[in-house]
Short mmCIF file of C-alpha atoms in Angstrom, two decimals:
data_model
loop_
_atom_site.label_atom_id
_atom_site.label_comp_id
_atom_site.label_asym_id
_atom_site.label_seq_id
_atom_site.Cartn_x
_atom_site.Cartn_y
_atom_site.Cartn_z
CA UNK P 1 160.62 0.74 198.48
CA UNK P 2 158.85 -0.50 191.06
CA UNK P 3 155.76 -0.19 189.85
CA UNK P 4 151.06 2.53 184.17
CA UNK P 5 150.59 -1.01 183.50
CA UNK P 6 150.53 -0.42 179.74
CA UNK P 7 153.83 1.12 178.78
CA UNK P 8 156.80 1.53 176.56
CA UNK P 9 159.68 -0.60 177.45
CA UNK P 10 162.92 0.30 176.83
CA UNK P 11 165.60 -2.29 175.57
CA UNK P 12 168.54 -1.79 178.14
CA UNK P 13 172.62 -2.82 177.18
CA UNK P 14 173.27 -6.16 179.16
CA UNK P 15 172.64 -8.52 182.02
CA UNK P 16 172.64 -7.27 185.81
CA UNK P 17 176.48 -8.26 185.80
CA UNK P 18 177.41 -5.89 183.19
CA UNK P 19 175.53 -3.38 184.08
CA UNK P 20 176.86 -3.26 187.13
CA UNK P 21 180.29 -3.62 186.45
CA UNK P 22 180.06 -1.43 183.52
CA UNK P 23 179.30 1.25 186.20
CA UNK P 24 182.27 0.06 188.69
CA UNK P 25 184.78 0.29 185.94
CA UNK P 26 184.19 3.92 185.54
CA UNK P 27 185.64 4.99 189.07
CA UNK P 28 182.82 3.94 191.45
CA UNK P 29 184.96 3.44 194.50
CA UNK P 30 183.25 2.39 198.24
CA UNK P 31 181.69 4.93 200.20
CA UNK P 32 179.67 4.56 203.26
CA UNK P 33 175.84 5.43 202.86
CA UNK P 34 175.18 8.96 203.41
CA UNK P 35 173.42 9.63 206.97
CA UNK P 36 169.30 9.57 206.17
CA UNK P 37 168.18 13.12 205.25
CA UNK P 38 171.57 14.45 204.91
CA UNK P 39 172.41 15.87 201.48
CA UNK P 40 175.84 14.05 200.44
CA UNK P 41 177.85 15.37 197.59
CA UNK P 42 179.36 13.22 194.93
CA UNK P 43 183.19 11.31 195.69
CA UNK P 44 184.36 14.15 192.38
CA UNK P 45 184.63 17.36 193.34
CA UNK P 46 182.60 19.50 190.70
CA UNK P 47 183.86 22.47 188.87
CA UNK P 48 182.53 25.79 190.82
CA UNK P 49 180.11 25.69 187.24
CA UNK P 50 178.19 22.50 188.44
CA UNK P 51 174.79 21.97 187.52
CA UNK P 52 173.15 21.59 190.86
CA UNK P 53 171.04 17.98 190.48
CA UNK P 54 169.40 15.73 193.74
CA UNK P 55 168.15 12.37 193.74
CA UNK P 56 165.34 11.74 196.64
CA UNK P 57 164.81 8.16 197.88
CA UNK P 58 161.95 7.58 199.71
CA UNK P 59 162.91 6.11 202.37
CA UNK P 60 166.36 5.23 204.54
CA UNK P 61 166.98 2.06 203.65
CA UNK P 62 170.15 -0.08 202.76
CA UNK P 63 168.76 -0.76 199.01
CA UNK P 64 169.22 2.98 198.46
CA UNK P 65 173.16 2.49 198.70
CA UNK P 66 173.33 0.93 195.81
CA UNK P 67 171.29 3.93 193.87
CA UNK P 68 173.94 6.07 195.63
CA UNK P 69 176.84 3.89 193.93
CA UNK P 70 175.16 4.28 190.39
CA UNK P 71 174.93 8.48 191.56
CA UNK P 72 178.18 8.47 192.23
CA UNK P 73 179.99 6.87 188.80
CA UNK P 74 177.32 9.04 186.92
CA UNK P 75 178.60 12.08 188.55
CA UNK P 76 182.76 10.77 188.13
CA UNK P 77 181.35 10.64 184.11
CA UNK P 78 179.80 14.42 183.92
CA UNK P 79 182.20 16.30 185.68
CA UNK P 80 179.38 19.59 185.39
CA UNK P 81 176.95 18.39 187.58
CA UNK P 82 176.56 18.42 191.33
CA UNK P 83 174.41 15.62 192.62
CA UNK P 84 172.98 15.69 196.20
CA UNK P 85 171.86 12.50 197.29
CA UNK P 86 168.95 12.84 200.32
CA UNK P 87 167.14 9.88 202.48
CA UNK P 88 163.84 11.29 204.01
CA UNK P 89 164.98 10.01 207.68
CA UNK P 90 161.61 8.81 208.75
CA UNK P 91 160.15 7.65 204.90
CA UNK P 92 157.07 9.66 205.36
CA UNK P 93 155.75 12.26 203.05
CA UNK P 94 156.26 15.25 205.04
CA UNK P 95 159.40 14.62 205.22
CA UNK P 96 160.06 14.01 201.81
CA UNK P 97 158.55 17.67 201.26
CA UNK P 98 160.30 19.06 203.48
CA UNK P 99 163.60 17.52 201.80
CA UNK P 100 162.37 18.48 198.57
CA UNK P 101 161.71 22.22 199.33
CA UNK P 102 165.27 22.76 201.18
CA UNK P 103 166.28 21.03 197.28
CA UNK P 104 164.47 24.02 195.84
CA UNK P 105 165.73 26.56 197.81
CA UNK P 106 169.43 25.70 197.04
CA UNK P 107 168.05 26.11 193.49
CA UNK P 108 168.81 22.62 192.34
CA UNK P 109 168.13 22.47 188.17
CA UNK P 110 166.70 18.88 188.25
CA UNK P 111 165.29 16.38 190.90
CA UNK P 112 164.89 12.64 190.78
CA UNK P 113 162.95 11.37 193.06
CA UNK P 114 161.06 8.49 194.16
CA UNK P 115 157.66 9.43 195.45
CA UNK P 116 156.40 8.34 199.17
CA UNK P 117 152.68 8.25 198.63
CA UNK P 118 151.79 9.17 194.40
CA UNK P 119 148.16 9.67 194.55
CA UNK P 120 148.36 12.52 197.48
CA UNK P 121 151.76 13.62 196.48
CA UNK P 122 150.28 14.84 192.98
CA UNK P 123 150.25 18.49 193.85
CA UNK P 124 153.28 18.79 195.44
CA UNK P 125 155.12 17.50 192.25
CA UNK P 126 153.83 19.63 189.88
CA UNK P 127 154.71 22.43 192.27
CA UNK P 128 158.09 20.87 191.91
CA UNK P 129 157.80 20.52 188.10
CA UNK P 130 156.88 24.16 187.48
CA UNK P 131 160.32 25.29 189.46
CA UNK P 132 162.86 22.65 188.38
CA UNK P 133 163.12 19.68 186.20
CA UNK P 134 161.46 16.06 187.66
CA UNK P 135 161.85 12.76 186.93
CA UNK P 136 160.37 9.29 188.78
CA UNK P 137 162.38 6.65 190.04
CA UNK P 138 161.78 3.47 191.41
CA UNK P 139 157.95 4.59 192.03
CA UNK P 140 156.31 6.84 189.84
CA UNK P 141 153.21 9.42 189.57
CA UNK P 142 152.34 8.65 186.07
CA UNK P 143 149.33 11.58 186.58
CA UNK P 144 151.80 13.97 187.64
CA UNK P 145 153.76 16.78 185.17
CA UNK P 146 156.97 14.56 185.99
CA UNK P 147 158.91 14.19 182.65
CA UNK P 148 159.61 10.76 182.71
CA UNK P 149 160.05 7.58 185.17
CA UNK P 150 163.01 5.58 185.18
CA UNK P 151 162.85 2.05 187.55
CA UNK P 152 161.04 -1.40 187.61
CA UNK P 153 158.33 -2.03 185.80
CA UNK P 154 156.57 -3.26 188.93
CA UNK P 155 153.24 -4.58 187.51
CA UNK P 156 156.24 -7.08 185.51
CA UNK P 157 157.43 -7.63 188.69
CA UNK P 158 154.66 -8.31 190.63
CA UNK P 159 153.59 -11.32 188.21
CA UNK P 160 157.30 -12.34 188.30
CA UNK P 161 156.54 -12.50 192.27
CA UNK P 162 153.21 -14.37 191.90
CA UNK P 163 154.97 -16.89 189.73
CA UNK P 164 157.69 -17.96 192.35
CA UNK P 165 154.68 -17.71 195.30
CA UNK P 166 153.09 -20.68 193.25
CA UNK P 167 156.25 -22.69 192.86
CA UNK P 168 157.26 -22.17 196.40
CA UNK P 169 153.35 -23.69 197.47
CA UNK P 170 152.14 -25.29 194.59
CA UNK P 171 149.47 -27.12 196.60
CA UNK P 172 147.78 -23.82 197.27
CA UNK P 173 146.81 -21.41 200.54
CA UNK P 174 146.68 -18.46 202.42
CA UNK P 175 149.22 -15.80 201.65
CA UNK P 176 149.48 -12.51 203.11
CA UNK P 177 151.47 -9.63 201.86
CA UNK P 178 153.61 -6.63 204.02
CA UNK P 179 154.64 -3.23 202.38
CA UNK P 180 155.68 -0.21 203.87
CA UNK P 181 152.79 2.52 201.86
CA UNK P 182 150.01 0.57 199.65
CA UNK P 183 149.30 3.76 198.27
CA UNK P 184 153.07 4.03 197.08
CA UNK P 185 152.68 3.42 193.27
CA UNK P 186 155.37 0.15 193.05
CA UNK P 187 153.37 -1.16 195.68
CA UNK P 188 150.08 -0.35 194.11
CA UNK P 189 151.54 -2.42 191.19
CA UNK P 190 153.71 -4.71 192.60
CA UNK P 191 150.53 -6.18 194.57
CA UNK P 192 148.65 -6.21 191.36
CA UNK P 193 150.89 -8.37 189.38
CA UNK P 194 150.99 -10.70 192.20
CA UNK P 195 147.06 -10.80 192.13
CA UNK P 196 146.96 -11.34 188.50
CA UNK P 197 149.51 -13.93 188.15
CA UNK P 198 147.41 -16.07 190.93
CA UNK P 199 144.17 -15.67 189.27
CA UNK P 200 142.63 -19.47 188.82
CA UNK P 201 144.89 -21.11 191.42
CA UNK P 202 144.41 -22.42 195.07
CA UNK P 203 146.18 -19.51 196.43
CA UNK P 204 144.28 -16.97 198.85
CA UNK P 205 145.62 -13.08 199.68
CA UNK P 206 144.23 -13.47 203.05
CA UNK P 207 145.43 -9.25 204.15
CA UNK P 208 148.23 -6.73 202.95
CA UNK P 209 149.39 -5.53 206.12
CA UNK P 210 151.37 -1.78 206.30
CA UNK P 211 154.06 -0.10 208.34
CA UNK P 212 154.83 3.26 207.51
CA UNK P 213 158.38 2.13 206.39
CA UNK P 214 158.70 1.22 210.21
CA UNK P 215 161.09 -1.68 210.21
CA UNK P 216 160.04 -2.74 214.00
CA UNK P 217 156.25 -2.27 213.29
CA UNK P 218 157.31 -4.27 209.69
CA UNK P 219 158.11 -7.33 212.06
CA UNK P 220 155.70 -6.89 214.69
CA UNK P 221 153.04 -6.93 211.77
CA UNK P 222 154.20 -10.63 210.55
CA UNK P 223 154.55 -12.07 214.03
CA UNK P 224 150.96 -10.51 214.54
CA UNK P 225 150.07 -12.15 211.64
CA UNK P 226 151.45 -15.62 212.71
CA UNK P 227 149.06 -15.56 215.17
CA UNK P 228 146.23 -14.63 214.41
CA UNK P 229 146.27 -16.78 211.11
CA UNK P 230 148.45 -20.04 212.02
CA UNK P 231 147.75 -21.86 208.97
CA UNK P 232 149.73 -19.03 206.49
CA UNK P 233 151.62 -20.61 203.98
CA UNK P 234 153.35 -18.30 202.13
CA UNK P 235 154.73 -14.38 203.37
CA UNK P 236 155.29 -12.16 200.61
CA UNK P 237 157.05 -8.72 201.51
CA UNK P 238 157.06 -6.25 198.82
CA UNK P 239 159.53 -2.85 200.09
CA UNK P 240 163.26 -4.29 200.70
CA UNK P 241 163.38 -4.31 204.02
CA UNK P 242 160.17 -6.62 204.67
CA UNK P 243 162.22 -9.59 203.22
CA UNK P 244 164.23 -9.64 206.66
CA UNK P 245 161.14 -8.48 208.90
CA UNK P 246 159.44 -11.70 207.68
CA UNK P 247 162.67 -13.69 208.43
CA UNK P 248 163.34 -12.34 211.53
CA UNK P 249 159.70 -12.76 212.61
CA UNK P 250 159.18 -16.07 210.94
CA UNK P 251 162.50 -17.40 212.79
CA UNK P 252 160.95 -15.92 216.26
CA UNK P 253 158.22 -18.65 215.64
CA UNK P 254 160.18 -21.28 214.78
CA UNK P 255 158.11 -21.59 211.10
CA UNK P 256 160.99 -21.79 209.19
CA UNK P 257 160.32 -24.00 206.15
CA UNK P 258 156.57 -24.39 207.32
CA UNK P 259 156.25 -21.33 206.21
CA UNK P 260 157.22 -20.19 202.69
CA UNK P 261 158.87 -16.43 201.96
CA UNK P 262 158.98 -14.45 198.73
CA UNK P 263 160.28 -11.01 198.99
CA UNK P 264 161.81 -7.78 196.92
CA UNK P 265 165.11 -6.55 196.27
CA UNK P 266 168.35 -7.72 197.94
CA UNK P 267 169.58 -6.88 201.37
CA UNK P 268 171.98 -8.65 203.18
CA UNK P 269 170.07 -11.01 205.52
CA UNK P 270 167.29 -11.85 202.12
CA UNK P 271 170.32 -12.57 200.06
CA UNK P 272 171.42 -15.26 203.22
CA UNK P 273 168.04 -16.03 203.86
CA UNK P 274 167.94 -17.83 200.00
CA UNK P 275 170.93 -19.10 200.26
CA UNK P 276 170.11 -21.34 203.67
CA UNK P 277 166.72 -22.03 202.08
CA UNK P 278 164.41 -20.07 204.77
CA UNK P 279 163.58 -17.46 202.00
CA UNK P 280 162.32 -19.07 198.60
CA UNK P 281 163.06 -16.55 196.31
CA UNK P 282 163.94 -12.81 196.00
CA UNK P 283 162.87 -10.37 193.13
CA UNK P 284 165.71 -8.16 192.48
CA UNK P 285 165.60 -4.75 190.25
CA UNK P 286 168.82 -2.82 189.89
CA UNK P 287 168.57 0.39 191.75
CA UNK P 288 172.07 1.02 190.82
CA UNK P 289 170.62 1.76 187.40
CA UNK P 290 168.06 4.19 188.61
CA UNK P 291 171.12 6.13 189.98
CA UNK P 292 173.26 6.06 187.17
CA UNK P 293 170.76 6.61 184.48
CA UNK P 294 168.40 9.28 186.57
CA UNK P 295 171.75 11.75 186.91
CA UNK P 296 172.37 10.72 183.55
CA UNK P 297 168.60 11.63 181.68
CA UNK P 298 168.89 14.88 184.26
CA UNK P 299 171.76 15.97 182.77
CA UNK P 300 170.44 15.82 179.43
CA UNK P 301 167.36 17.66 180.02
CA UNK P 302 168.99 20.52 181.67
CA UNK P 303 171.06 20.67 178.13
CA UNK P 304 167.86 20.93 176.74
CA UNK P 305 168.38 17.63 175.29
CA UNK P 306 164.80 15.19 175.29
CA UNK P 307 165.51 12.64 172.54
CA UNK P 308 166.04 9.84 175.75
CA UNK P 309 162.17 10.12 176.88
CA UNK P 310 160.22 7.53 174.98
CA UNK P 311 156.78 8.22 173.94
CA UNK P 312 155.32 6.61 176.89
CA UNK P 313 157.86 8.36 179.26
CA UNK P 314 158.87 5.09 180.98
CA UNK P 315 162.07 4.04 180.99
CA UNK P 316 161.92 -0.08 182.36
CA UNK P 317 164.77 -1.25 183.83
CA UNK P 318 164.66 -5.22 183.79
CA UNK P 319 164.31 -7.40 187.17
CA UNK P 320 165.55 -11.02 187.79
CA UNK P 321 164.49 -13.70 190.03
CA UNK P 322 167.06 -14.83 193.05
CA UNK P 323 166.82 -18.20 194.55
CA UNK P 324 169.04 -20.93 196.08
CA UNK P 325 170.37 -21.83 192.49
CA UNK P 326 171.97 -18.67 191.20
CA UNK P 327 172.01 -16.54 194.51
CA UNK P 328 175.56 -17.15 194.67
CA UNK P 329 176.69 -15.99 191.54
CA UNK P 330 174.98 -12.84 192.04
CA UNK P 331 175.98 -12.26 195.61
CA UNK P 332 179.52 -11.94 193.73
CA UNK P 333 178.59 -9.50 191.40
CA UNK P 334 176.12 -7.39 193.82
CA UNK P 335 179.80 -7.55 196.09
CA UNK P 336 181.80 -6.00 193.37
CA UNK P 337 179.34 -3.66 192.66
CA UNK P 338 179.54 -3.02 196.60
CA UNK P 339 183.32 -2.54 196.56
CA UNK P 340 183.25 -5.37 198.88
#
């Protein structure tokens, strides 16, 4: 799976509903995620003078289909470009390399891309930056000769996080929190907002459990964690799919409602999961953004055109906090956004 801590935001056009409709209106129609590592082209067939672009996820998850939606109206609005949208298969960073350097070899003018692990991954980027233009999205390598990031502003959304694990146990406790890469740079700063915003209350960050982006290991790690510390009161997953590891796992031990769940992003079963109560509250960013806007700022800077980087060369796209009160209205809008 948002997240320097001292940046420059950028004021975004609208809510979460408009900007998600805003991109359905322009010809986003449904299309079935694209099989993980296989390079998909857009639903408009380019002009044989495309600019070749790709957007790299970092892992295969069902939160990168909505990125692909917001690829896909971008690429219906600049009829030049070619977009190739690739899933590393197994979300590690080998395989992300190995994505990126067929990317390369096809000669692609511009690569968005969400990095697996920043801090070892530095190298490897600026190879990337010296042959083709890069960009950041969802988690950046602010140390890296990437031109900009676009996505979360993660440290934001980590103290967003913090403040919903303190109204879901208010009395105080042991948490523990589940990620796929700490080292990945949203995580990095997703799990320091959450520290800061519990600073001087009752709450304890008993471990921060990994699982290589392993969805089985992501489960076995919370029942594990069950366990081996009983008395838990809050699980607090922080990549997409650990909202519905910790469900699943939570569910396996009959703890639902003993023990509380705040999570990222908004998959199917975390989406159900606030709705029936056995999730607290979800932090949702809008990946469709990244999509849309990534092709968008790509296209511009192979025009040679710069004037959308702002001086801190962050672009923050807002996040919002889902829980039983408003998760149905946005289940509606995340639906139409869905084609559903």
């Amino acid at each position: 799976m948002v997240w320097d801590k001292k940046h420059t935001s950028m004021v975004l056009a609208g809510s979460i509903a408009i900007a998600m409709l805003a991109g359905c209106n322009k010809g986003n129609e449904t299309a079935s995620p694209p099989a993980p590592g296989a390079p998909t082209a857009p639903s408009a067939t380019p002009s044989g003078g495309a600019v070749p672009l790709a957007f790299v996820t970092n892992n295969a998850s069902d939160y990168w289909t909505i990125a692909h939606k917001g690829v896909d109206a971008a690429s219906k609005e600049l009829p030049n470009v070619n977009v190739q949208f690739v899933m590393p298969a197994d979300g590690t960073a080998a395989t992300q390399k190995s994505d990126v350097d067929d990317l390369l070899a096809k000669g692609v003018k511009g690569i968005a891309i969400s990095p697996v692990d920043p801090n070892n991954q530095i190298q490897m980027l600026n190879d990337v930056a010296k042959k083709t233009i890069l960009i950041t999205q969802d988690s950046d390598a602010a140390t890296s000769d990437r031109v900009c990031y676009i996505g979360t502003d993660n440290h934001a959304a980590g103290l967003m996080a913090g403040g919903l694990i303190k109204e879901a146990i208010p009395q105080g406790g042991k948490i523990m929190m589940f990620v796929g890469a700490r080292d990945a740079q949203n995580a990095k700063d997703r799990e320091t907002g959450i520290r800061d915003a519990l600073k001087g209350s009752n709450i304890t960050v008993v471990d921060v459990r990994t699982d290589d982006a392993d969805h089985a290991k992501a489960k076995s790690n919370v029942a594990d964690a069950l366990v081996k510390t009983p008395d838990l009161a809050c699980l607090v997953g922080l990549w997409s799919y650990n909202g519905p590891a910790i469900l699943n796992a939570v569910k396996d031990a009959h703890k639902v409602g003993q023990v509380k769940i705040v999570c990222f992003d908004e998959e199917d079963e975390t989406l159900a999961g606030v709705k029936d109560g056995s999730i607290y509250a979800t932090v949702v960013q809008q990946p469709y953004q990244f999509g849309y806007q990534g092709v968008k700022l790509l296209n511009d800077l192979v025009a040679g055109k710069k004037d959308g980087i702002p001086a801190g060369k962050q672009i923050f796209i807002p996040t919002q906090a889902i829980k039983k009160d408003n998760v149905d209205d946005f289940q509606v809008k995340l639906n139409k956004l869905r084609g559903r």
